[in-house]
mmCIF file of C-alpha atoms and ligand atoms in Angstrom:
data_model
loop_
_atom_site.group_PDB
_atom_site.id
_atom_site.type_symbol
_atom_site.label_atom_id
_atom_site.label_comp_id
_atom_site.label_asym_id
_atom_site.label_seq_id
_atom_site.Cartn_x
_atom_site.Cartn_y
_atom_site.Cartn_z
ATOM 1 C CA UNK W 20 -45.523 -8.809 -1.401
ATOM 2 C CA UNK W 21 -43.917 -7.651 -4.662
ATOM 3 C CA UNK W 22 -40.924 -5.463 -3.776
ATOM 4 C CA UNK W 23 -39.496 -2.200 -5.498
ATOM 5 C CA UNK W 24 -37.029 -4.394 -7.427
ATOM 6 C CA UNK W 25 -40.353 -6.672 -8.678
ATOM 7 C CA UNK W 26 -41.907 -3.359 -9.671
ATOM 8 C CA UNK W 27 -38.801 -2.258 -11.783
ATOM 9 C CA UNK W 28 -38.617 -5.644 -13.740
ATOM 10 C CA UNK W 29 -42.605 -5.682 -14.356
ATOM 11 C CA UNK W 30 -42.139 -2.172 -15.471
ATOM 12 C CA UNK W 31 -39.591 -3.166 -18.563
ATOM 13 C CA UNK W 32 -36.983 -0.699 -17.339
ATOM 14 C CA UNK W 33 -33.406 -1.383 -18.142
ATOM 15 C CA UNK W 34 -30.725 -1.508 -15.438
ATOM 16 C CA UNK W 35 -27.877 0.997 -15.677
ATOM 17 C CA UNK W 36 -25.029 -0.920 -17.381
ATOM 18 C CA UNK W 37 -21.891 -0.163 -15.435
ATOM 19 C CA UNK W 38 -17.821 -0.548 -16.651
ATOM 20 C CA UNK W 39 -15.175 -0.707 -14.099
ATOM 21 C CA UNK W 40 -12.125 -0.109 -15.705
ATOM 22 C CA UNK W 41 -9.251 -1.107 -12.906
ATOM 23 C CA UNK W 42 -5.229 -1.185 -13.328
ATOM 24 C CA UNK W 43 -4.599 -3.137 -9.726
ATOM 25 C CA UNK W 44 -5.210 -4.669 -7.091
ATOM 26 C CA UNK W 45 -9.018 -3.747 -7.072
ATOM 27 C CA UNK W 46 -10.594 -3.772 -3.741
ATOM 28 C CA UNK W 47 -12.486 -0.906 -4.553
ATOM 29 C CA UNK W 48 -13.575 -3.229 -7.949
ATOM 30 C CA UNK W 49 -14.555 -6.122 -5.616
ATOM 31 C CA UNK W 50 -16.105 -4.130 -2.829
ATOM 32 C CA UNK W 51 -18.469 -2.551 -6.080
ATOM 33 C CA UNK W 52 -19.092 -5.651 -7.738
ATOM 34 C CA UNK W 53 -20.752 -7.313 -4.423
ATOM 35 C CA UNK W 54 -22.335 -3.951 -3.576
ATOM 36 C CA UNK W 55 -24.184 -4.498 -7.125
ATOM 37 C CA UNK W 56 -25.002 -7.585 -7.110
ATOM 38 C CA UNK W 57 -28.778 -8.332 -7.499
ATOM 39 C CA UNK W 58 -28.868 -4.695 -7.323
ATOM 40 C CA UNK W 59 -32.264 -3.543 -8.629
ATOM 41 C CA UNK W 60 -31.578 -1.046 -11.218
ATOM 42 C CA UNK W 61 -27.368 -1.150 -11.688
ATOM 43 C CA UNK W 62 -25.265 -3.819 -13.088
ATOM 44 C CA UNK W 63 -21.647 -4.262 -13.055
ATOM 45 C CA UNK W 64 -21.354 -5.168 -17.240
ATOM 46 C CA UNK W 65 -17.448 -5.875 -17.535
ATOM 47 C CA UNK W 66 -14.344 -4.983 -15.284
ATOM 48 C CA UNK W 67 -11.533 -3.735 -17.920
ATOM 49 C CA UNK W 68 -7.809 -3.455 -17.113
ATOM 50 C CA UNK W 69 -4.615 -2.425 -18.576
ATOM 51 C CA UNK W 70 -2.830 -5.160 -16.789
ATOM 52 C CA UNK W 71 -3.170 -8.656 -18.283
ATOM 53 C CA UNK W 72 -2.066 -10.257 -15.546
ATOM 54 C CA UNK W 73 -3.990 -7.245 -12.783
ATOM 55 C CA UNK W 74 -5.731 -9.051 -9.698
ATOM 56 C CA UNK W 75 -8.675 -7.622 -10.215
ATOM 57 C CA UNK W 76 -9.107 -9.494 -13.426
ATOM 58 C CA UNK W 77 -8.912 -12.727 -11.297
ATOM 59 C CA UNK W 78 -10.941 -11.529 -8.510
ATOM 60 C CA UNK W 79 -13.684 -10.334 -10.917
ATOM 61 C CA UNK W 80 -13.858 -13.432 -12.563
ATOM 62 C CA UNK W 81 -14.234 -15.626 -9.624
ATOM 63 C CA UNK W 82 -17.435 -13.573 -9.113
ATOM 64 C CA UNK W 83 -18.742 -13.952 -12.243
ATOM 65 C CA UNK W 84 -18.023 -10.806 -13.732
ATOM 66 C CA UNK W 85 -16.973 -10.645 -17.797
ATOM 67 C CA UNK W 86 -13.181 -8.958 -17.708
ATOM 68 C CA UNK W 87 -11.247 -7.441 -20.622
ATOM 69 C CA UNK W 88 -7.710 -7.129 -20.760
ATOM 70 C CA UNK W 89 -7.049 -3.955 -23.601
ATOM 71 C CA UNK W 90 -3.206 -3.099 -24.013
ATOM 72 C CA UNK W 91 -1.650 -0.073 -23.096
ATOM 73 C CA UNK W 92 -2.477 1.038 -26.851
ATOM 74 C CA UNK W 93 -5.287 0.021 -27.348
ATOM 75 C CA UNK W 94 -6.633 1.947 -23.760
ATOM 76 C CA UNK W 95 -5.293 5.158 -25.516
ATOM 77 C CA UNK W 96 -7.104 4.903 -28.637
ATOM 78 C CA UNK W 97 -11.103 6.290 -28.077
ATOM 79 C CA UNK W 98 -12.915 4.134 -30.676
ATOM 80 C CA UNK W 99 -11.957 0.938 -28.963
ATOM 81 C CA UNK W 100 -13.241 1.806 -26.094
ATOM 82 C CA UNK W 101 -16.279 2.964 -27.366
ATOM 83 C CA UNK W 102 -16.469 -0.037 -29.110
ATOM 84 C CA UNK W 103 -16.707 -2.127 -26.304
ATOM 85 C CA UNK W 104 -18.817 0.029 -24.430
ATOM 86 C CA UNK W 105 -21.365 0.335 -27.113
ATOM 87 C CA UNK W 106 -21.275 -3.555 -27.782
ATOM 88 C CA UNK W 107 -21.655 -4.049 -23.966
ATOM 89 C CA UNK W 108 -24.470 -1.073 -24.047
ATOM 90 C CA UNK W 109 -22.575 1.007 -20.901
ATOM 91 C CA UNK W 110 -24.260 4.274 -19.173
ATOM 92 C CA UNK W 111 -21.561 4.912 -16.779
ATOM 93 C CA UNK W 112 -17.907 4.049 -16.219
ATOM 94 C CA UNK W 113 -16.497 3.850 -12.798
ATOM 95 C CA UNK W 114 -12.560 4.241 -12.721
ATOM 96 C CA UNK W 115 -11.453 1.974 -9.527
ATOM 97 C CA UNK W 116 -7.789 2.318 -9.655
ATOM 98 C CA UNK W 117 -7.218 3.240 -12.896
ATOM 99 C CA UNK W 118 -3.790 4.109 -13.707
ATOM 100 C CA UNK W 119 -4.164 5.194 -17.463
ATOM 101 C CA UNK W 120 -5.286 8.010 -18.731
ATOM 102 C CA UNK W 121 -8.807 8.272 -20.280
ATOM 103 C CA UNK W 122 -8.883 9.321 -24.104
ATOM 104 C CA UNK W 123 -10.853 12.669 -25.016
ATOM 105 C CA UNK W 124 -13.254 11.457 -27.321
ATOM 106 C CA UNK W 125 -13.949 9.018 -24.973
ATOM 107 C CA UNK W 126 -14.849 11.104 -21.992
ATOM 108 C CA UNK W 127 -16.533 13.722 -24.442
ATOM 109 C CA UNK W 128 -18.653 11.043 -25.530
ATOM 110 C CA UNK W 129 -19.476 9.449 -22.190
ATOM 111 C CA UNK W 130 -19.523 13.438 -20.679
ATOM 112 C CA UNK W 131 -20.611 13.026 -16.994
ATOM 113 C CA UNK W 132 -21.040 9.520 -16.783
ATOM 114 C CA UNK W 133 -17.031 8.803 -15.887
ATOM 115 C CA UNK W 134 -16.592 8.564 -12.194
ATOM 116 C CA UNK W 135 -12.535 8.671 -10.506
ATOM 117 C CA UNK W 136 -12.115 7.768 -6.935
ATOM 118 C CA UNK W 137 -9.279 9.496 -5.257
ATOM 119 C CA UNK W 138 -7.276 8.730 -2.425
ATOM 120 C CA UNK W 139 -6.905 12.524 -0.774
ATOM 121 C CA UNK W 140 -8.932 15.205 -0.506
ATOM 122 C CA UNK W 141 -8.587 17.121 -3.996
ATOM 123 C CA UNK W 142 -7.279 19.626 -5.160
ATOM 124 C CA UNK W 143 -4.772 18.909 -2.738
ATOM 125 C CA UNK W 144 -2.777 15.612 -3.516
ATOM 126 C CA UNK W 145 -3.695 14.738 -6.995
ATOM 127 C CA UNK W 146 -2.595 15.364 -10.946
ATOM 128 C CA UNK W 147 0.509 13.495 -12.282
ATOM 129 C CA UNK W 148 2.488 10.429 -9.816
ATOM 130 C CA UNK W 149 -0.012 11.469 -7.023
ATOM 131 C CA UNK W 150 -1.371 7.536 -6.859
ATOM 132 C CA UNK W 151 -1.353 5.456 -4.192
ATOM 133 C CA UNK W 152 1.099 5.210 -1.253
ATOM 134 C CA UNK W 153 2.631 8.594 -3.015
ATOM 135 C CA UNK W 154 -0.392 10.335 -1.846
ATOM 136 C CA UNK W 155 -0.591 9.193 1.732
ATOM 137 C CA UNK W 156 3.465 9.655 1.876
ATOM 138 C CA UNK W 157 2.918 13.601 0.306
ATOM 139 C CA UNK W 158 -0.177 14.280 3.159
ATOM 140 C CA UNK W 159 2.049 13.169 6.097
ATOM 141 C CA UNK W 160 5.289 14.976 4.716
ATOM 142 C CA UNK W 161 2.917 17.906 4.446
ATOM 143 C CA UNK W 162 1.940 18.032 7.941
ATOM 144 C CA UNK W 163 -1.763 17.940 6.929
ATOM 145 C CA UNK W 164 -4.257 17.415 10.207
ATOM 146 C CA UNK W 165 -6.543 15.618 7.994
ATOM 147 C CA UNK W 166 -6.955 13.677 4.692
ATOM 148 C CA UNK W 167 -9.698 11.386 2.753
ATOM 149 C CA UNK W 168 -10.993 10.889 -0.118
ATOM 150 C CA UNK W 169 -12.722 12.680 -3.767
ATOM 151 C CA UNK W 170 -15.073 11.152 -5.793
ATOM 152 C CA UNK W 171 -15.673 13.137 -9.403
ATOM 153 C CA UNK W 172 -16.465 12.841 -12.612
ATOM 154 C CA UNK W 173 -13.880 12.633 -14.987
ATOM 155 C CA UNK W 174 -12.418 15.674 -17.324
ATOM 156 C CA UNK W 175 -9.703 15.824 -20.039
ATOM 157 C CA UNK W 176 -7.588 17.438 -16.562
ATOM 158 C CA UNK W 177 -6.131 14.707 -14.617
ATOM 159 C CA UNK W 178 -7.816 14.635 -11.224
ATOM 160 C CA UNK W 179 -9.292 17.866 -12.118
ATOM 161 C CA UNK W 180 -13.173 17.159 -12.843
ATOM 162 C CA UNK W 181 -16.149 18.282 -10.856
ATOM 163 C CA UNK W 182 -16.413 16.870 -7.254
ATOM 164 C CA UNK W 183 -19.394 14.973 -6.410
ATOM 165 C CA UNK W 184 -18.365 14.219 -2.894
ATOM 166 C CA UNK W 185 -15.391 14.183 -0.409
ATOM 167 C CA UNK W 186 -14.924 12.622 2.875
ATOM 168 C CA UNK W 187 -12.362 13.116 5.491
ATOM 169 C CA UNK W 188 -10.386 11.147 8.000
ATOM 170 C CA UNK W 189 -8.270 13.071 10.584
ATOM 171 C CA UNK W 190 -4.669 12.326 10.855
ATOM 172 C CA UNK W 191 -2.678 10.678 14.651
ATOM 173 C CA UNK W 192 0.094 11.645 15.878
ATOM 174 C CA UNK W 193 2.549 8.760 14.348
ATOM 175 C CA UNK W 194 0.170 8.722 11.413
ATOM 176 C CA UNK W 195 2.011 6.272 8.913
ATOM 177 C CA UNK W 196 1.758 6.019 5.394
ATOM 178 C CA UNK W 197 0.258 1.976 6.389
ATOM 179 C CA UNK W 198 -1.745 3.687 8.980
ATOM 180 C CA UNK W 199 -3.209 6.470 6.813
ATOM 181 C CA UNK W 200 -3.974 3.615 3.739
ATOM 182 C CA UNK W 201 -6.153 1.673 6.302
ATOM 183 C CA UNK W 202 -8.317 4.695 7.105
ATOM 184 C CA UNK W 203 -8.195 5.573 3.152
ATOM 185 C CA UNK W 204 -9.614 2.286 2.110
ATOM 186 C CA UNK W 205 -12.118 2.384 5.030
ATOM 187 C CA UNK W 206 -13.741 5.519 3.670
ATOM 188 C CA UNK W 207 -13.567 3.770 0.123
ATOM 189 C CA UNK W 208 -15.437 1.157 0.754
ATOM 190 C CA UNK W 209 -17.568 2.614 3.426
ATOM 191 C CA UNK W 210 -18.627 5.174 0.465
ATOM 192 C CA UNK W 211 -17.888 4.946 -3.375
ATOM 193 C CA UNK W 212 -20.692 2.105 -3.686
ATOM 194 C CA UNK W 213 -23.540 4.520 -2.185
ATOM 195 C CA UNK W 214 -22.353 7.752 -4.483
ATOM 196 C CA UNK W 215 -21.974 5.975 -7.333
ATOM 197 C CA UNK W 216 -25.419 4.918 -6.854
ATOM 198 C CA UNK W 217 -26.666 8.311 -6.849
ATOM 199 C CA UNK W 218 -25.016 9.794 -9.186
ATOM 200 C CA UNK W 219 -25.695 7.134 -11.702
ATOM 201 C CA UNK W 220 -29.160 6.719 -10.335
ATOM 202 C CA UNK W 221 -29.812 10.785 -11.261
HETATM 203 C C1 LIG O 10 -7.753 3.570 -4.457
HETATM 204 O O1 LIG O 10 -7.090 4.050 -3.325
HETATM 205 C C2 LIG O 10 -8.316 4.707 -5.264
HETATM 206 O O2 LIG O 10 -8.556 5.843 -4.516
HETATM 207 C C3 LIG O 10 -7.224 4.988 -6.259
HETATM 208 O O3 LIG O 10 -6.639 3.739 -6.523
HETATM 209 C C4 LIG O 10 -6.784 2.889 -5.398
HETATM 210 C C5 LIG O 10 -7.271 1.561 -5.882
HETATM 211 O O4 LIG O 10 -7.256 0.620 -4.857
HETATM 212 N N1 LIG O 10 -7.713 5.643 -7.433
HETATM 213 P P1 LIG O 10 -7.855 -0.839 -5.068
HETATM 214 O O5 LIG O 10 -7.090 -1.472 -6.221
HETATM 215 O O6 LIG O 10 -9.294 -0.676 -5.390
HETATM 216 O O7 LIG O 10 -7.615 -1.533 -3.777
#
């Protein structure tokens, strides 16, 4: 029996060409790239990172994903970007632990189609050093009863663009900032790969 995937090949539609652009480790990058794969209308195009010598440029690879390494310069300057996402014909961008910031022109030109993922739930925990284990450290110093995560689209304001969707993880006595990370990267993978989908698919 031909299947919905069959249907959207026979009808000449093009998959949505997706960029991850990743600084680190990039389990989130990973977890994406397998959530796409033979995906019927979404395709992971390229993984980019800042970091020539980043994990996720290994781990990518080894699942047959094109990678590009762009310096800390060149990841600042708009038109090279859009270069390579015009050569590589990309609808969205998905940032997956992205640790640089993303040039104006570039996010004017690719307005609404840049997704963040972000470890806490914002607008609490996020703008300027609020990455990684700094954010789980902040939420416990704070005394929060609960954390999670923010998924939005991407504005010139760090951290600041419009939420498409939050979800929450309550905090144990003894919480630790180990503890908290597990739960963290539970709800990220557990989640990004479904919104993204949506919001891409819209
Ligand atoms: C994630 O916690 C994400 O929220 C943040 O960076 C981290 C990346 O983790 N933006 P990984 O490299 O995908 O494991």
């Amino acid at each position: 029996m031909q299947g919905i995937a069959d249907s959207f090949y026979l009808c000449g539609m093009q998959k949505t060409n997706v960029a991850i652009f990743a600084s680190g480790t990039g389990s989130n990058a990973v977890n994406l790239i397998r959530h796409f794969a033979d995906h019927s209308s979404i395709d992971v195009a390229f993984v980019l990172s800042n970091k020539e010598d980043a994990d996720v440029l290994t781990s990518a690879r080894e699942l047959g994903i094109t990678t590009f390494y762009r310096s800390n310069d060149d990841v600042a300057d708009a038109e090279v970007l859009m270069v390579l996402c015009r050569e590589m014909k990309i609808d969205g961008i998905v940032l997956a632990g992205y640790l640089r910031k993303v040039p104006e022109q570039f996010i004017q030109n690719f307005e609404g189609k840049i997704i963040n993922l972000h470890p806490s739930l914002l607008p609490k925990f996020g703008g300027k050093g609020m990455y990684g284990s700094h954010v789980h450290k902040a939420v416990i110093e704070s005394g929060e009863e609960e954390s999670g995560i923010t998924i939005h689209y991407v504005n010139e304001a760090f951290d600041e663009g419009r939420i498409i969707a939050q979800f929450h993880c309550s905090l144990d006595e003894g919480e630790t900032v180990e503890s908290l990370a597990g739960k963290i990267k539970w709800l990220e993978h557990s989640y990004f790969p479904t919104v993204i989908e949506r919001t891409l698919m819209q």
